[in-house]
Tab-separated table of C-alpha atoms in Angstrom:
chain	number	residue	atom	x	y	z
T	1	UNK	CA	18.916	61.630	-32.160
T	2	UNK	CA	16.041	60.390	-34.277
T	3	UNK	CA	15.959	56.978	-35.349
T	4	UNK	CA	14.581	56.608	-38.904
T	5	UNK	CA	12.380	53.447	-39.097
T	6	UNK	CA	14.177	50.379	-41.176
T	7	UNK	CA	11.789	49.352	-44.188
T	8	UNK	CA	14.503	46.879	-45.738
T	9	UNK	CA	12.023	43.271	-46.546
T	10	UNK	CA	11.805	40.210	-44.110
T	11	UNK	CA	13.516	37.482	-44.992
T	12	UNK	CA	12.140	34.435	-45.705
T	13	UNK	CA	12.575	32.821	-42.493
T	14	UNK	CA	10.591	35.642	-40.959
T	15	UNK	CA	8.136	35.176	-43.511
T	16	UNK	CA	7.382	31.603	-42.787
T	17	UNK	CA	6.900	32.505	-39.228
T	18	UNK	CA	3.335	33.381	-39.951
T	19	UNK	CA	1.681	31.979	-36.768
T	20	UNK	CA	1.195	34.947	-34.033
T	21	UNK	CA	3.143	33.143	-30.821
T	22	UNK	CA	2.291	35.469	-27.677
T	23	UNK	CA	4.529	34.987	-24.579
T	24	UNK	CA	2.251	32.918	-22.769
T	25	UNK	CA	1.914	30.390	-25.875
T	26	UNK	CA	5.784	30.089	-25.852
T	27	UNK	CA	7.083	26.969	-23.549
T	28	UNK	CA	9.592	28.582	-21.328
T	29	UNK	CA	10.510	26.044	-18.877
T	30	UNK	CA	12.053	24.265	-21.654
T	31	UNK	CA	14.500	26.910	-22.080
T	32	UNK	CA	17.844	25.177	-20.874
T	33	UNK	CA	19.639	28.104	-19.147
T	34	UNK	CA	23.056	26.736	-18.348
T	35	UNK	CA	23.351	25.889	-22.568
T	36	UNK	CA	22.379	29.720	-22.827
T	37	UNK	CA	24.771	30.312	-20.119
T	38	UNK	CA	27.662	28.552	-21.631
T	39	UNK	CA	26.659	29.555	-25.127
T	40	UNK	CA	26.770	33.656	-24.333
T	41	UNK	CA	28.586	33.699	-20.885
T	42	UNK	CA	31.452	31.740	-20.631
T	43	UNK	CA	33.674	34.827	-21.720
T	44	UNK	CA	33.109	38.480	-21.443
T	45	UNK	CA	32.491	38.766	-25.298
T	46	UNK	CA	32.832	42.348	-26.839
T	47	UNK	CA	29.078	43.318	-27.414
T	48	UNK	CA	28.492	42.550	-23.638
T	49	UNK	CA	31.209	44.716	-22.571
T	50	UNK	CA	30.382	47.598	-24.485
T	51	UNK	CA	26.863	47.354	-22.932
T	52	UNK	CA	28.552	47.017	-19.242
T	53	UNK	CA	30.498	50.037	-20.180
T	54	UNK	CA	27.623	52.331	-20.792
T	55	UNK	CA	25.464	50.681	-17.843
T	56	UNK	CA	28.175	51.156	-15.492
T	57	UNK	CA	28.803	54.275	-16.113
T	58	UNK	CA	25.497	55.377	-16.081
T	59	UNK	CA	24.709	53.734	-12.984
T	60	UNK	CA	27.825	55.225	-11.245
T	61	UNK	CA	26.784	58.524	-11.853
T	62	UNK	CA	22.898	58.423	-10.995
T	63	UNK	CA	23.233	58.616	-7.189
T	64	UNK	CA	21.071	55.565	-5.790
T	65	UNK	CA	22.287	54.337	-2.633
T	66	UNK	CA	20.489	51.587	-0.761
T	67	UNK	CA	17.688	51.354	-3.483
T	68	UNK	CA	15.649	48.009	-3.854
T	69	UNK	CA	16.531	47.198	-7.748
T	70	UNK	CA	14.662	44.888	-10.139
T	71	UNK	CA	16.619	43.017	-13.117
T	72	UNK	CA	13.248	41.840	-15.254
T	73	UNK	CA	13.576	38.925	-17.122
T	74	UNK	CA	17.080	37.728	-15.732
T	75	UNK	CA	17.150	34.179	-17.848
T	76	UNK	CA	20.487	33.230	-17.580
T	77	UNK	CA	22.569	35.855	-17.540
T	78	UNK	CA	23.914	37.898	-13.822
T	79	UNK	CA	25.673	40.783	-15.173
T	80	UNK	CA	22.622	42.784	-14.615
T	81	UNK	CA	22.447	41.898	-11.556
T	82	UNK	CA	26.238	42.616	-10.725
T	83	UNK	CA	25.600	46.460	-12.202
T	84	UNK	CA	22.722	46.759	-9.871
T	85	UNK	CA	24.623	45.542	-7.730
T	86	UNK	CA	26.744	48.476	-5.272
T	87	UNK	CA	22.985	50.813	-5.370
T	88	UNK	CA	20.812	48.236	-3.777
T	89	UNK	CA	20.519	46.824	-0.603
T	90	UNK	CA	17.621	44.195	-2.033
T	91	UNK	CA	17.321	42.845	-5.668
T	92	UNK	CA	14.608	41.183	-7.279
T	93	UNK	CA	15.648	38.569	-10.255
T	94	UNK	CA	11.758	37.752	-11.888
T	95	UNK	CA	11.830	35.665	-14.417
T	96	UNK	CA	8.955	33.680	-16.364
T	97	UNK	CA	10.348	29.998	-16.501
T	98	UNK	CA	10.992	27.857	-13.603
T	99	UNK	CA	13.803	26.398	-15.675
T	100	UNK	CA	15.671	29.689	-15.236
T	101	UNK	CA	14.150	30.432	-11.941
T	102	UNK	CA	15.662	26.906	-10.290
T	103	UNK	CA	19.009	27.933	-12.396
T	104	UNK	CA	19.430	31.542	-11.122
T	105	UNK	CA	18.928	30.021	-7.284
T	106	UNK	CA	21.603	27.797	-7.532
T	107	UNK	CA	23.705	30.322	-9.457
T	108	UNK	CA	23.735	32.536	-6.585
T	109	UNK	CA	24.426	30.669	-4.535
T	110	UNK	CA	27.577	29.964	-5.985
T	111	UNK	CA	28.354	32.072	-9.143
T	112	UNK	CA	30.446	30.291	-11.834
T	113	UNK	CA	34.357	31.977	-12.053
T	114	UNK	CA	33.302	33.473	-15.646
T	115	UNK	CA	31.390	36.096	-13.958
T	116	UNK	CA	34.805	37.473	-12.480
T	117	UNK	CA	35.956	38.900	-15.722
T	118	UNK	CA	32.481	41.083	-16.015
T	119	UNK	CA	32.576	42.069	-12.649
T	120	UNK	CA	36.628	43.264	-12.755
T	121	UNK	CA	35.027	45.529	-15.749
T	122	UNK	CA	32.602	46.935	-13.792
T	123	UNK	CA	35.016	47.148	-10.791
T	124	UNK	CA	36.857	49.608	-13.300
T	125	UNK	CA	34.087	52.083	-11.563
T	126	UNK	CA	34.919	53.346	-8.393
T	127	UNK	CA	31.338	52.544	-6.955
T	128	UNK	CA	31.742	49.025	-7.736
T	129	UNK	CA	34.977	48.397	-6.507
T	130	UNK	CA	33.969	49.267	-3.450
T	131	UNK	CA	31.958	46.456	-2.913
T	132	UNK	CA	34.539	43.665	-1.115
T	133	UNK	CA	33.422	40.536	-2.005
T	134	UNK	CA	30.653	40.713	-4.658
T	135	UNK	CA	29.750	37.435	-4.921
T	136	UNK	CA	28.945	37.586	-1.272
T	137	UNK	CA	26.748	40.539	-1.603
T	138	UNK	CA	24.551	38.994	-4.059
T	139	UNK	CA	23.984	35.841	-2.270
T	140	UNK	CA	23.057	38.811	0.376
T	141	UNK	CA	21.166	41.369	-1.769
T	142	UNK	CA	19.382	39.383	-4.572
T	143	UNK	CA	16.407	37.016	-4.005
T	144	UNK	CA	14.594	35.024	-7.417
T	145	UNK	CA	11.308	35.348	-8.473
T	146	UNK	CA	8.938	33.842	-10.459
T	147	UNK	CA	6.971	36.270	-12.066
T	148	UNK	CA	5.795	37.957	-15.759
T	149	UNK	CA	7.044	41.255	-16.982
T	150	UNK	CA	4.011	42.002	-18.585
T	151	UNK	CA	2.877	41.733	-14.955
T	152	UNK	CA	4.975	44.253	-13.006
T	153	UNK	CA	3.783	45.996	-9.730
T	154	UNK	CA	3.676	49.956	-10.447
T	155	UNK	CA	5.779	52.202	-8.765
T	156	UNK	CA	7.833	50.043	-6.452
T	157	UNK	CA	11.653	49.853	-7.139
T	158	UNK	CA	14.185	52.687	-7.282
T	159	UNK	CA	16.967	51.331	-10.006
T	160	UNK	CA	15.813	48.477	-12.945
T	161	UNK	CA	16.913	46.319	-16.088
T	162	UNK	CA	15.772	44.795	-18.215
T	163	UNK	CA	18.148	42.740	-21.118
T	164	UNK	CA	16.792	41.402	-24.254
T	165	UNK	CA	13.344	40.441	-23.153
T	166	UNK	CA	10.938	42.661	-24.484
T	167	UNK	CA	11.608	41.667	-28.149
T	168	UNK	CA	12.360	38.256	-27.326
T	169	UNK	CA	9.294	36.907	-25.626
T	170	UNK	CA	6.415	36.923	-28.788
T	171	UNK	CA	5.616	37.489	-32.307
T	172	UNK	CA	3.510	40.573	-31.185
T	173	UNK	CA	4.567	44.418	-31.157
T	174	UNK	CA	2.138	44.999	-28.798
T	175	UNK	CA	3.699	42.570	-26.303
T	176	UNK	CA	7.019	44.523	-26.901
T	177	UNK	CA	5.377	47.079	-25.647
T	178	UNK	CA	3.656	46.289	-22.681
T	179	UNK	CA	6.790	44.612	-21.190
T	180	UNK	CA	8.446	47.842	-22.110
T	181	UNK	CA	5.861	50.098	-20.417
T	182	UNK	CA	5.512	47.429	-17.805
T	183	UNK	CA	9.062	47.951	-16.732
T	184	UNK	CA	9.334	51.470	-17.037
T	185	UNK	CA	6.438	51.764	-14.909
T	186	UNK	CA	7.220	49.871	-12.379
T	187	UNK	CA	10.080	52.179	-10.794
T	188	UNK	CA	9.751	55.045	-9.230
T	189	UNK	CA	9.485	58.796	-10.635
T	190	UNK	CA	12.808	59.517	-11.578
T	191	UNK	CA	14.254	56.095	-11.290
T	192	UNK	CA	17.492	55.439	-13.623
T	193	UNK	CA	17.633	52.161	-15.944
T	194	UNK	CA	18.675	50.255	-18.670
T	195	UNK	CA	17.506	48.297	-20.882
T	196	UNK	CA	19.227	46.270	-23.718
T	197	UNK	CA	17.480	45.089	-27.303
T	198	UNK	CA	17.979	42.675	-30.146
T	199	UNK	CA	17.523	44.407	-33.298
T	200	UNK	CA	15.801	42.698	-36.211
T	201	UNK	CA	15.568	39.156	-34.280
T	202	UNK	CA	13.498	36.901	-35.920
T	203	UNK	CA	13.710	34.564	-33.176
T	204	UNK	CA	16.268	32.522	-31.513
T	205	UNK	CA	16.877	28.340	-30.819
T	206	UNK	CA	18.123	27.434	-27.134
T	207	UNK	CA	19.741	24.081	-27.347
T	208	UNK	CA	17.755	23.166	-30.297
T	209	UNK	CA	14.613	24.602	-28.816
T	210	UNK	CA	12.798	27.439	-30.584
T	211	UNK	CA	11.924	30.571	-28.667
T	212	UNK	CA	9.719	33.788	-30.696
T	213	UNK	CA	10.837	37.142	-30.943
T	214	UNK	CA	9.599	40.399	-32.879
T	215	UNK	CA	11.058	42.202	-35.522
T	216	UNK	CA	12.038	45.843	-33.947
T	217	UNK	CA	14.431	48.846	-34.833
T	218	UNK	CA	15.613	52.029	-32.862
T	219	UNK	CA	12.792	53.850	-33.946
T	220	UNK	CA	10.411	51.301	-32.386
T	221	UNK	CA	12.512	51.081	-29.395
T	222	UNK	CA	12.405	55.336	-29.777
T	223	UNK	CA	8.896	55.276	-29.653
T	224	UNK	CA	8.189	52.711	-26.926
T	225	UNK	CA	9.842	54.944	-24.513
T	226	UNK	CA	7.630	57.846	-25.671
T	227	UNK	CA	5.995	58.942	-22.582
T	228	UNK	CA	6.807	56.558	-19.846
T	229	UNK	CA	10.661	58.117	-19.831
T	230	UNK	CA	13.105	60.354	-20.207
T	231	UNK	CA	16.319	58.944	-22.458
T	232	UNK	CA	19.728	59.830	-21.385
T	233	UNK	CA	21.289	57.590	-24.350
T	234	UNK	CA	20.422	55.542	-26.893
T	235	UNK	CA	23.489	53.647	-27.717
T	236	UNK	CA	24.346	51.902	-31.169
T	237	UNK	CA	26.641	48.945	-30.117
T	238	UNK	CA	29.089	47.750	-32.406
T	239	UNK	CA	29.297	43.913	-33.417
T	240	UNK	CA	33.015	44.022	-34.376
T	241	UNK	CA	33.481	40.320	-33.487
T	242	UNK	CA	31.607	37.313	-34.730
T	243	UNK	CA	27.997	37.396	-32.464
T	244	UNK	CA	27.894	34.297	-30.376
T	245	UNK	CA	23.775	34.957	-30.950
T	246	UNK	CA	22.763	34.406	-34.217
T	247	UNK	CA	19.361	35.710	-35.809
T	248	UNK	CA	19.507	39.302	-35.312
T	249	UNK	CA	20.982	42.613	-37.138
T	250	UNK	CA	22.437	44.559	-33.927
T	251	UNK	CA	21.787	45.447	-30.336
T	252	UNK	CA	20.853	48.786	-28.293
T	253	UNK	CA	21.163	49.766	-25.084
T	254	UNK	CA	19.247	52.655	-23.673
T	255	UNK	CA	19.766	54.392	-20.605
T	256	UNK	CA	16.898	57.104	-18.646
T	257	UNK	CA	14.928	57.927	-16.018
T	258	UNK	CA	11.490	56.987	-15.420
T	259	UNK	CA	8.436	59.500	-15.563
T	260	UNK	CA	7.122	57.172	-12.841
T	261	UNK	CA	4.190	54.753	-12.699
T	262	UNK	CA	1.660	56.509	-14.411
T	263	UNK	CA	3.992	58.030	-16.909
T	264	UNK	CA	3.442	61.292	-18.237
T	265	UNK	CA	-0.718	61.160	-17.952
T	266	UNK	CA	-0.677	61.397	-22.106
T	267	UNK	CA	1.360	64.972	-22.105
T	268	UNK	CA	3.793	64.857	-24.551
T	269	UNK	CA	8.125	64.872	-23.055
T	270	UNK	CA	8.053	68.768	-23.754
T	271	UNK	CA	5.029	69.949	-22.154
T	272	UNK	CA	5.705	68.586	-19.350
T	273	UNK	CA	9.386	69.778	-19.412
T	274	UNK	CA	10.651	66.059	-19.550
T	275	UNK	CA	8.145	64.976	-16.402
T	276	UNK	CA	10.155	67.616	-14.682
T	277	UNK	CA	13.461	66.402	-15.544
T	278	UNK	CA	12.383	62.948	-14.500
T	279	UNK	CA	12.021	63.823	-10.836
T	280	UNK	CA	15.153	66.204	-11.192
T	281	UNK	CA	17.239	63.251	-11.859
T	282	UNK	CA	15.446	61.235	-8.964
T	283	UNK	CA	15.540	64.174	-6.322
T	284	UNK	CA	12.535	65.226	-6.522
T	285	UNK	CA	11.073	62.138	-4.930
C-alpha cells in the first residue's frame, strides 16, 4: 500500500506554533508520568488494544527466543515492554527524562494491577502465556535507562519498539527522522519491530505542561522507513471510541524487519531484493 501524502491546511493552533522546539530544547523532566499514566493507562482503552493485537501477533510469529530487546522512549507506558516481553532474556527501557526514568524503576518494581488487563490480551498468544508470572519476569528481564533515541548504539539488540516518540519529541521533521533511523538501526539485520505514531499531532499538554510534536502522515511515516527496513504492515487503527489523547487525527502502527545498522548502503528495497528478505526473516544472521 501507498500512502498518499495529506495536504489538508494546519490549523490555527499549529500555525501559532511558529517557534522551531528541537528535543533537547523541550523540558522533559517536567513531564509528570504517573498523570500520563493515569490519563492513558488506567484501562486497556480500544486504540491500545488494537495496537497490542497486531504487535502480539507479529511478535509471536517472528521466532526470537532469548533476544536482548530495546523499548525506546518507554515514558510511561509498560505494554511495550510486556510484548517484548516472552523473546528476551534482557530489556532495555531508555528514556530521555529522569522524571520517567525514576517512574519506570519504581514501576517495575511493582507494576500497578491495570497492567493485568493488557497483559491477559497478550496472554491470548500462546507465547505469552507461557510466561508464569509476568510481572516477575520483568522485574527479572528489564533494566531502565537514561538515554536519547536520537542517540542509539548501532547494531546491538535483536527485537525493538518504539511508541509515539518519534513525532512527539520536536517541531522538526528531521528529528522524526533521525529517531526513526536511529531505532531502526540500532537492531540487528533482520531484527523484527514495531513502532507506533500519532498522526497529525500538533503537540500534546501533560498535566498542564506543554510538550512539541510534528505534524506527520503515513506517507511520511512510509518514507522514513525507506531504506533502513523492510515493512511487514502498516496498520490504520481505528479510533471508534472517544481518544483519551487529544491533539491528533489518528495513529499507526508498523511492523518489519530491520536491514540492519547500516541499512541498505543507499540501494533502493528492490535492488537489493528487500536487504535479502531482511536477513531471511532474521536467519540469516
Amino acid at each position: 500500500m501507498t500512502w498518499p501524502r495529506e495536504d489538508s491546511p494546519r490549523s490555527d493552533a499549529r500555525a501559532i506554533q511558529s517557534v522551531s522546539v528541537l528535543n533537547a530544547d523541550a523540558d522533559w523532566d517536567r513531564f509528570t508520568p504517573s498523570w500520563y499514566k493515569d490519563h492513558n493507562y488506567a484501562a486497556l482503552g480500544d486504540d491500545d488494544r488494537q495496537i497490542l493485537e497486531c504487535v502480539r501477533d507479529f511478535f509471536a510469529s517472528a521466532d526470537v527466543r532469548e533476544g536482548r530487546g530495546l523499548d525506546a522512549g518507554s515514558g510511561a507506558n509498560l505494554y511495550p515492554a510486556l510484548s517484548l516481553l516472552p523473546f528476551c532474556r534482557d530489556i532495555v527501557l531508555l528514556d530521555y527524562s529522569a522524571a520517567n526514568v525514576e517512574w519506570l524503576e519504581s514501576e517495575i518494581k511493582e507494576p500497578n494491577r491495570s497492567w493485568n488487563e493488557f497483559w491477559q490480551l497478550l496472554a491470548k498468544e500462546s507465547a505469552y502465556d507461557g510466561v508464569p508470572d509476568y510481572r516477575g519476569a520483568l522485574r527479572k528481564t528489564v533494566r531502565v535507562s537514561h538515554g536519547n533515541v536520537l542517540d542509539l548504539p548501532v547494531d546491538e539488540f535483536d527485537i525493538g519498539t518504539m511508541f509515539f516518540v518519534a513525532e512527539s519529541m520536536s517541531t522538526e521533521k528531521a528529528e522524526f527522522e533521525q529517531a526513526v533511523h536511529s531505532f531502526v538501526r540500532s537492531l540487528h539485520r533482520g531484527a523484527p519491530f514495531a513502532i507506533a505514531f500519532m498522526i497529525g499531532s500538533q503537540g500534546y499538554r501533560v498535566n498542564g505542561q506543554f510538550f512539541p510534536a510534528v505534524e506527520i502522515d503515513g506517507h511520511d511515516v512510509q518514507q522514513c522507513l525507506k531504506g533502513v527496513a523492510q515493512l511487514e504492515s502498516i496498520v490504520d487503527i481505528d479510533l471508534r471510541d472517544p481518544p483519551l489523547r487529544n491533539g491528533y487525527k489518528g495513529m499507526l502502527v508498523v511492523t518489519g524487519w530491520a536491514f540492519g545498522g547500516a541499512g541498505d548502503g543507499g540501494l533502493g528495497d528492490e535492488d537489493r531484493a528487500t536487504a535479502q528478505h531482511a536477513g531471511d526473516l532474521a536467519g540469516g544472521r
